[in-house]
Amino acid sequence: MVAFKSSLFFLASTIVSTNALPTPYSARSLQARRPAVGQSITLSKTINNVATGTFTTTGGPVTFTMAGKPLGGGSAGDVFPVNCGSNAACTALGPVVLKFYTDTSQVADEQQHLAKIGELKAVSTGAGDKLTLMKGFTGKKLDETDAYLALTDKVTDKTKLDIPAITKLVNDAATLAEKSGFDYLIQHQILHLDINGGNVLFTESGGKITTGQLIDWDKAAIIPAAQIAETKAEVTRQKINFNRFFETPATQKREADAEAARKAKAVTAKKAAPRPGAAAAAARPAARPATGPAAARPVVAPRPGAQPAVPPPPAARLPTPPGQKN
């Protein structure tokens, strides 16, 4: 327990020392006007010092146009695609994306962290919009990959969700995110403090996740070289943020299984229930014996000494008149 507390204290003190603590909302400076698609923007190219995490804006102008809607976003701002067109300075930077900050209190931290890892390309200067041109990566968020969708959203019968397969896919993705975090920590002495499904881009092949790339560096901390080894545990701890990717399907399956069981129970109960009217028929009293001439009467034996009844003589037949046939 003591070691755990001291580790937490070290991490907290490191974050404070690098100004990486989130700024309270009441102190944040917000800007709401986003660049329009097709708008031409010119920024200043940066010269990065990866050793110190600092940069200068003396690299010259870089011009490009906004190429589309946001690729994604977070608490600090939104990321947009850009088109370098024929601008040589822009194309020389390689794949890039533009970040527009809705929360300008996070601009300085992220630009410092991007300079530290060598991914800062150009920035806005002056009192205008706060913009950062940074290295762009290909890939998708985990819940947008074909591999994840094939196991989740595309399964219409949620009782058939393959939870072990989903769990394995998510664990593999979390391990790749952890590897990316280790790589940055070891190579650049920087700790990503917000490893989650929205801040990792994955590539895939053959239905499997193959690589994971950390993005979004507004929340990070520069770590002294002597403390890198003990900081690795924090990278591993953040893997828990991927739990929701298999917890949500697991919850869907539990709910679907419960609903299927409820329906099956209702069907069984319906089959076992008596048919309509059967109970009333069983409770109806037995029919009374029939009476009247049609009813069978018991034969009564004659009393001793009684004379048997003599049937009356047949009625006398009148003679047939002459000439009339009988």
Short mmCIF file of C-alpha atoms in Angstrom, two decimals:
data_model
loop_
_atom_site.label_atom_id
_atom_site.label_comp_id
_atom_site.label_asym_id
_atom_site.label_seq_id
_atom_site.Cartn_x
_atom_site.Cartn_y
_atom_site.Cartn_z
CA MET A 1 0.00 0.00 0.00
CA VAL A 2 2.84 2.38 0.84
CA ALA A 3 4.46 1.77 -2.53
CA PHE A 4 1.16 2.33 -4.30
CA LYS A 5 0.58 5.63 -2.50
CA SER A 6 4.11 6.82 -3.24
CA SER A 7 3.66 5.92 -6.90
CA LEU A 8 0.47 7.97 -7.04
CA PHE A 9 2.22 10.85 -5.31
CA PHE A 10 5.06 10.69 -7.84
CA LEU A 11 2.65 10.72 -10.77
CA ALA A 12 0.60 13.59 -9.33
CA SER A 13 3.70 15.66 -8.59
CA THR A 14 5.04 14.98 -12.09
CA ILE A 15 1.80 16.13 -13.68
CA VAL A 16 1.72 19.28 -11.57
CA SER A 17 5.31 20.06 -12.46
CA THR A 18 4.51 19.92 -16.18
CA ASN A 19 1.26 21.93 -15.96
CA ALA A 20 -0.71 18.95 -17.27
CA LEU A 21 -3.55 19.17 -14.77
CA PRO A 22 -6.89 19.95 -16.49
CA THR A 23 -7.88 23.59 -16.20
CA PRO A 24 -11.17 24.18 -14.35
CA TYR A 25 -14.03 24.96 -16.72
CA SER A 26 -14.57 28.33 -15.08
CA ALA A 27 -11.04 29.36 -16.07
CA ARG A 28 -11.16 28.13 -19.65
CA SER A 29 -11.13 30.45 -22.61
CA LEU A 30 -13.47 29.17 -25.32
CA GLN A 31 -13.68 29.98 -29.02
CA ALA A 32 -16.56 28.72 -31.15
CA ARG A 33 -15.86 29.87 -34.72
CA ARG A 34 -14.57 26.92 -36.72
CA PRO A 35 -12.81 27.22 -40.09
CA ALA A 36 -15.05 26.65 -43.09
CA VAL A 37 -14.53 23.94 -45.69
CA GLY A 38 -12.47 25.38 -48.55
CA GLN A 39 -11.08 28.19 -46.42
CA SER A 40 -7.40 28.98 -47.05
CA ILE A 41 -5.22 29.12 -43.93
CA THR A 42 -1.57 30.09 -43.49
CA LEU A 43 0.37 29.07 -40.39
CA SER A 44 4.00 29.34 -39.30
CA LYS A 45 6.14 26.23 -39.60
CA THR A 46 7.75 25.16 -36.33
CA ILE A 47 11.31 24.10 -35.60
CA ASN A 48 11.01 21.56 -32.78
CA ASN A 49 13.48 20.84 -30.01
CA VAL A 50 12.52 17.31 -28.97
CA ALA A 51 15.02 17.30 -26.13
CA THR A 52 13.26 20.10 -24.27
CA GLY A 53 9.76 20.05 -25.77
CA THR A 54 10.09 23.59 -27.08
CA PHE A 55 9.81 25.11 -30.55
CA THR A 56 10.22 28.26 -32.58
CA THR A 57 7.99 29.54 -35.39
CA THR A 58 10.80 30.50 -37.76
CA GLY A 59 10.27 27.80 -40.38
CA GLY A 60 8.35 29.99 -42.81
CA PRO A 61 4.71 30.10 -43.95
CA VAL A 62 2.66 26.95 -44.62
CA THR A 63 -0.56 27.36 -46.60
CA PHE A 64 -3.40 24.86 -47.09
CA THR A 65 -7.19 24.70 -47.36
CA MET A 66 -9.77 23.08 -45.12
CA ALA A 67 -10.76 19.80 -46.79
CA GLY A 68 -13.84 18.60 -44.93
CA LYS A 69 -15.80 18.02 -41.75
CA PRO A 70 -14.09 17.12 -38.45
CA LEU A 71 -12.34 13.77 -38.30
CA GLY A 72 -12.87 13.69 -34.56
CA GLY A 73 -12.67 15.81 -31.46
CA GLY A 74 -12.44 15.99 -27.70
CA SER A 75 -12.53 18.36 -24.77
CA ALA A 76 -9.80 20.58 -26.26
CA GLY A 77 -11.07 20.88 -29.82
CA ASP A 78 -11.74 19.26 -33.19
CA VAL A 79 -9.39 17.79 -35.80
CA PHE A 80 -9.92 18.54 -39.50
CA PRO A 81 -8.49 17.18 -42.76
CA VAL A 82 -6.52 19.62 -44.90
CA ASN A 83 -5.45 19.87 -48.53
CA CYS A 84 -1.94 21.14 -49.22
CA GLY A 85 -2.65 21.56 -52.91
CA SER A 86 0.43 22.91 -54.67
CA ASN A 87 1.98 24.48 -51.59
CA ALA A 88 5.46 22.94 -51.43
CA ALA A 89 6.03 23.88 -47.80
CA CYS A 90 2.87 22.05 -46.79
CA THR A 91 3.43 18.91 -48.89
CA ALA A 92 6.97 18.65 -47.55
CA LEU A 93 5.50 18.08 -44.07
CA GLY A 94 3.92 14.76 -45.07
CA PRO A 95 0.44 13.72 -43.87
CA VAL A 96 -0.97 16.45 -41.61
CA VAL A 97 -4.23 17.38 -39.89
CA LEU A 98 -5.40 20.62 -38.31
CA LYS A 99 -6.62 21.02 -34.76
CA PHE A 100 -8.98 23.87 -33.96
CA TYR A 101 -9.19 24.54 -30.22
CA THR A 102 -12.56 25.16 -28.61
CA ASP A 103 -10.74 25.30 -25.26
CA THR A 104 -7.77 27.60 -25.76
CA SER A 105 -6.41 26.92 -22.28
CA GLN A 106 -5.02 23.61 -23.59
CA VAL A 107 -3.21 24.99 -26.65
CA ALA A 108 0.20 25.63 -25.04
CA ASP A 109 0.35 22.22 -23.34
CA GLU A 110 -0.49 20.26 -26.45
CA GLN A 111 1.91 22.20 -28.67
CA GLN A 112 4.69 21.59 -26.14
CA HIS A 113 3.92 17.87 -26.02
CA LEU A 114 3.75 17.63 -29.83
CA ALA A 115 7.11 19.39 -30.09
CA LYS A 116 8.55 16.90 -27.60
CA ILE A 117 7.54 13.94 -29.79
CA GLY A 118 8.43 15.71 -33.05
CA GLU A 119 4.86 15.78 -34.39
CA LEU A 120 4.23 19.54 -34.25
CA LYS A 121 4.31 20.98 -37.81
CA ALA A 122 2.93 24.53 -37.79
CA VAL A 123 0.98 26.86 -35.51
CA SER A 124 -1.03 30.04 -35.65
CA THR A 125 0.57 33.16 -34.25
CA GLY A 126 -0.89 36.40 -33.04
CA ALA A 127 -4.32 37.05 -31.56
CA GLY A 128 -6.39 35.10 -34.08
CA ASP A 129 -7.76 31.57 -33.95
CA LYS A 130 -5.70 29.02 -32.05
CA LEU A 131 -4.69 26.41 -34.61
CA THR A 132 -2.16 23.58 -34.67
CA LEU A 133 -1.01 21.65 -37.71
CA MET A 134 0.24 18.23 -36.61
CA LYS A 135 1.28 14.90 -38.03
CA GLY A 136 -1.65 12.89 -39.36
CA PHE A 137 -2.14 9.13 -39.03
CA THR A 138 -4.34 6.64 -40.83
CA GLY A 139 -6.61 4.33 -38.91
CA LYS A 140 -9.96 4.14 -37.14
CA LYS A 141 -11.20 4.21 -33.59
CA LEU A 142 -11.85 0.72 -32.27
CA ASP A 143 -15.64 0.89 -32.46
CA GLU A 144 -15.37 2.02 -36.11
CA THR A 145 -13.16 -0.86 -37.27
CA ASP A 146 -14.65 -3.61 -39.45
CA ALA A 147 -13.33 -6.23 -37.03
CA TYR A 148 -15.26 -4.76 -34.08
CA LEU A 149 -18.42 -3.98 -36.04
CA ALA A 150 -18.56 -7.53 -37.43
CA LEU A 151 -18.72 -8.87 -33.88
CA THR A 152 -21.11 -6.27 -32.45
CA ASP A 153 -23.32 -3.87 -34.42
CA LYS A 154 -23.72 -6.21 -37.40
CA VAL A 155 -25.02 -9.04 -35.19
CA THR A 156 -28.78 -8.42 -35.23
CA ASP A 157 -29.60 -11.23 -32.77
CA LYS A 158 -27.80 -10.05 -29.65
CA THR A 159 -28.19 -13.47 -28.01
CA LYS A 160 -25.62 -14.68 -30.55
CA LEU A 161 -22.94 -12.13 -29.62
CA ASP A 162 -19.61 -13.93 -29.29
CA ILE A 163 -18.43 -12.38 -26.03
CA PRO A 164 -15.13 -14.34 -25.85
CA ALA A 165 -14.21 -13.21 -29.39
CA ILE A 166 -15.14 -9.59 -28.58
CA THR A 167 -13.14 -9.72 -25.36
CA LYS A 168 -10.08 -11.03 -27.19
CA LEU A 169 -10.33 -8.32 -29.86
CA VAL A 170 -10.63 -5.59 -27.24
CA ASN A 171 -7.77 -6.97 -25.18
CA ASP A 172 -5.59 -7.15 -28.30
CA ALA A 173 -6.45 -3.52 -29.12
CA ALA A 174 -5.73 -2.42 -25.55
CA THR A 175 -2.35 -4.16 -25.71
CA LEU A 176 -1.50 -2.32 -28.93
CA ALA A 177 -2.49 0.99 -27.31
CA GLU A 178 -0.29 0.11 -24.35
CA LYS A 179 2.62 -0.63 -26.70
CA SER A 180 2.20 2.77 -28.36
CA GLY A 181 2.24 4.37 -24.91
CA PHE A 182 5.42 2.51 -23.98
CA ASP A 183 7.10 3.55 -27.24
CA TYR A 184 6.44 7.24 -26.62
CA LEU A 185 7.46 6.96 -22.98
CA ILE A 186 10.75 5.25 -23.75
CA GLN A 187 11.68 7.14 -26.93
CA HIS A 188 10.42 10.61 -26.03
CA GLN A 189 10.08 10.60 -22.21
CA ILE A 190 6.42 11.55 -22.37
CA LEU A 191 3.45 9.92 -20.66
CA HIS A 192 0.04 10.01 -22.37
CA LEU A 193 -2.51 10.60 -19.61
CA ASP A 194 -5.67 9.94 -21.58
CA ILE A 195 -5.35 6.54 -23.27
CA ASN A 196 -8.89 5.58 -24.26
CA GLY A 197 -10.81 4.37 -27.27
CA GLY A 198 -11.18 7.88 -28.66
CA ASN A 199 -7.46 8.63 -28.57
CA VAL A 200 -6.07 5.59 -30.39
CA LEU A 201 -6.24 4.92 -34.13
CA PHE A 202 -6.12 1.27 -35.19
CA THR A 203 -5.30 -0.37 -38.50
CA GLU A 204 -6.57 -3.85 -39.34
CA SER A 205 -5.97 -6.70 -41.73
CA GLY A 206 -7.83 -9.97 -42.25
CA GLY A 207 -10.40 -9.18 -39.57
CA LYS A 208 -7.72 -8.48 -36.96
CA ILE A 209 -6.38 -5.30 -35.36
CA THR A 210 -2.73 -4.93 -36.39
CA THR A 211 -1.44 -1.57 -35.07
CA GLY A 212 -2.43 1.08 -32.54
CA GLN A 213 -1.37 4.74 -32.65
CA LEU A 214 -1.86 7.22 -29.81
CA ILE A 215 -3.18 10.66 -30.75
CA ASP A 216 -4.45 13.76 -28.90
CA TRP A 217 -1.65 15.03 -26.67
CA ASP A 218 -3.33 17.85 -24.76
CA LYS A 219 -3.23 15.71 -21.59
CA ALA A 220 0.29 14.37 -21.11
CA ALA A 221 3.33 14.74 -18.89
CA ILE A 222 7.05 14.95 -19.70
CA ILE A 223 8.85 12.42 -17.52
CA PRO A 224 12.46 12.62 -16.25
CA ALA A 225 14.61 9.84 -17.72
CA ALA A 226 15.34 8.41 -14.27
CA GLN A 227 11.65 7.84 -13.59
CA ILE A 228 10.59 6.19 -16.85
CA ALA A 229 10.74 2.61 -15.51
CA GLU A 230 8.38 3.23 -12.61
CA THR A 231 6.02 5.23 -14.86
CA LYS A 232 5.33 2.23 -17.10
CA ALA A 233 2.72 1.00 -14.62
CA GLU A 234 0.61 4.08 -15.35
CA VAL A 235 0.51 3.22 -19.06
CA THR A 236 -0.68 -0.30 -18.23
CA ARG A 237 -3.26 1.01 -15.77
CA GLN A 238 -4.92 3.07 -18.48
CA LYS A 239 -5.76 -0.10 -20.44
CA ILE A 240 -8.83 -0.35 -18.23
CA ASN A 241 -10.35 2.48 -20.26
CA PHE A 242 -10.99 -0.06 -23.03
CA ASN A 243 -13.32 -2.14 -20.84
CA ARG A 244 -16.42 -0.45 -22.22
CA PHE A 245 -15.79 -1.98 -25.64
CA PHE A 246 -16.56 -5.47 -24.34
CA GLU A 247 -18.74 -4.50 -21.36
CA THR A 248 -21.36 -2.91 -23.63
CA PRO A 249 -21.79 -6.01 -25.87
CA ALA A 250 -21.76 -8.23 -22.78
CA THR A 251 -24.58 -6.16 -21.29
CA GLN A 252 -26.50 -6.34 -24.58
CA LYS A 253 -26.16 -10.12 -24.63
CA ARG A 254 -27.29 -10.48 -21.00
CA GLU A 255 -30.34 -8.35 -21.69
CA ALA A 256 -31.12 -10.24 -24.91
CA ASP A 257 -30.71 -13.60 -23.16
CA ALA A 258 -33.00 -12.49 -20.34
CA GLU A 259 -35.63 -11.33 -22.83
CA ALA A 260 -35.40 -14.61 -24.77
CA ALA A 261 -35.77 -16.59 -21.53
CA ARG A 262 -38.80 -14.52 -20.56
CA LYS A 263 -40.46 -15.19 -23.90
CA ALA A 264 -39.68 -18.91 -23.71
CA LYS A 265 -41.14 -19.08 -20.21
CA ALA A 266 -44.29 -17.34 -21.41
CA VAL A 267 -44.68 -19.85 -24.27
CA THR A 268 -44.22 -22.81 -21.90
CA ALA A 269 -46.74 -21.38 -19.46
CA LYS A 270 -49.24 -20.86 -22.27
CA LYS A 271 -48.90 -24.48 -23.43
CA ALA A 272 -49.38 -25.78 -19.87
CA ALA A 273 -52.47 -23.66 -19.19
CA PRO A 274 -55.96 -25.38 -19.66
CA ARG A 275 -57.84 -24.61 -22.83
CA PRO A 276 -60.48 -21.87 -22.62
CA GLY A 277 -63.78 -23.31 -21.25
CA ALA A 278 -62.23 -26.57 -20.07
CA ALA A 279 -62.46 -25.61 -16.41
CA ALA A 280 -66.08 -24.54 -16.74
CA ALA A 281 -66.96 -27.80 -18.47
CA ALA A 282 -65.31 -29.81 -15.73
CA ALA A 283 -67.27 -27.95 -13.04
CA ARG A 284 -70.67 -28.38 -14.77
CA PRO A 285 -73.05 -30.84 -12.85
CA ALA A 286 -73.87 -34.22 -14.42
CA ALA A 287 -77.06 -34.36 -16.52
CA ARG A 288 -80.26 -35.67 -14.74
CA PRO A 289 -81.83 -38.95 -15.94
CA ALA A 290 -84.32 -38.54 -18.75
CA THR A 291 -88.08 -38.74 -17.93
CA GLY A 292 -91.25 -39.16 -19.97
CA PRO A 293 -92.42 -41.77 -22.44
CA ALA A 294 -89.02 -41.97 -24.11
CA ALA A 295 -87.28 -42.87 -20.87
CA ALA A 296 -86.67 -46.54 -20.15
CA ARG A 297 -89.04 -47.67 -17.36
CA PRO A 298 -88.20 -50.50 -14.96
CA VAL A 299 -90.19 -53.74 -15.31
CA VAL A 300 -92.41 -54.34 -12.20
CA ALA A 301 -92.91 -57.99 -11.25
CA PRO A 302 -96.61 -59.01 -10.62
CA ARG A 303 -97.68 -59.42 -7.03
CA PRO A 304 -98.03 -62.95 -5.77
CA GLY A 305 -101.55 -64.36 -6.55
CA ALA A 306 -102.43 -61.58 -8.88
CA GLN A 307 -104.11 -62.50 -12.13
CA PRO A 308 -102.15 -61.72 -15.19
CA ALA A 309 -103.54 -58.96 -17.19
CA VAL A 310 -105.64 -60.22 -20.11
CA PRO A 311 -105.34 -58.13 -23.20
CA PRO A 312 -108.72 -56.91 -24.55
CA PRO A 313 -110.23 -58.86 -27.48
CA PRO A 314 -109.61 -57.46 -30.88
CA ALA A 315 -112.23 -55.12 -32.16
CA ALA A 316 -115.00 -56.82 -34.21
CA ARG A 317 -114.64 -56.32 -37.93
CA LEU A 318 -117.73 -55.24 -39.84
CA PRO A 319 -118.59 -57.17 -43.03
CA THR A 320 -117.37 -55.64 -46.25
CA PRO A 321 -120.25 -54.25 -48.34
CA PRO A 322 -120.98 -56.12 -51.57
CA GLY A 323 -118.92 -54.99 -54.52
CA GLN A 324 -116.21 -53.41 -52.36
CA LYS A 325 -112.86 -55.03 -52.14
CA ASN A 326 -111.35 -55.61 -48.80
#
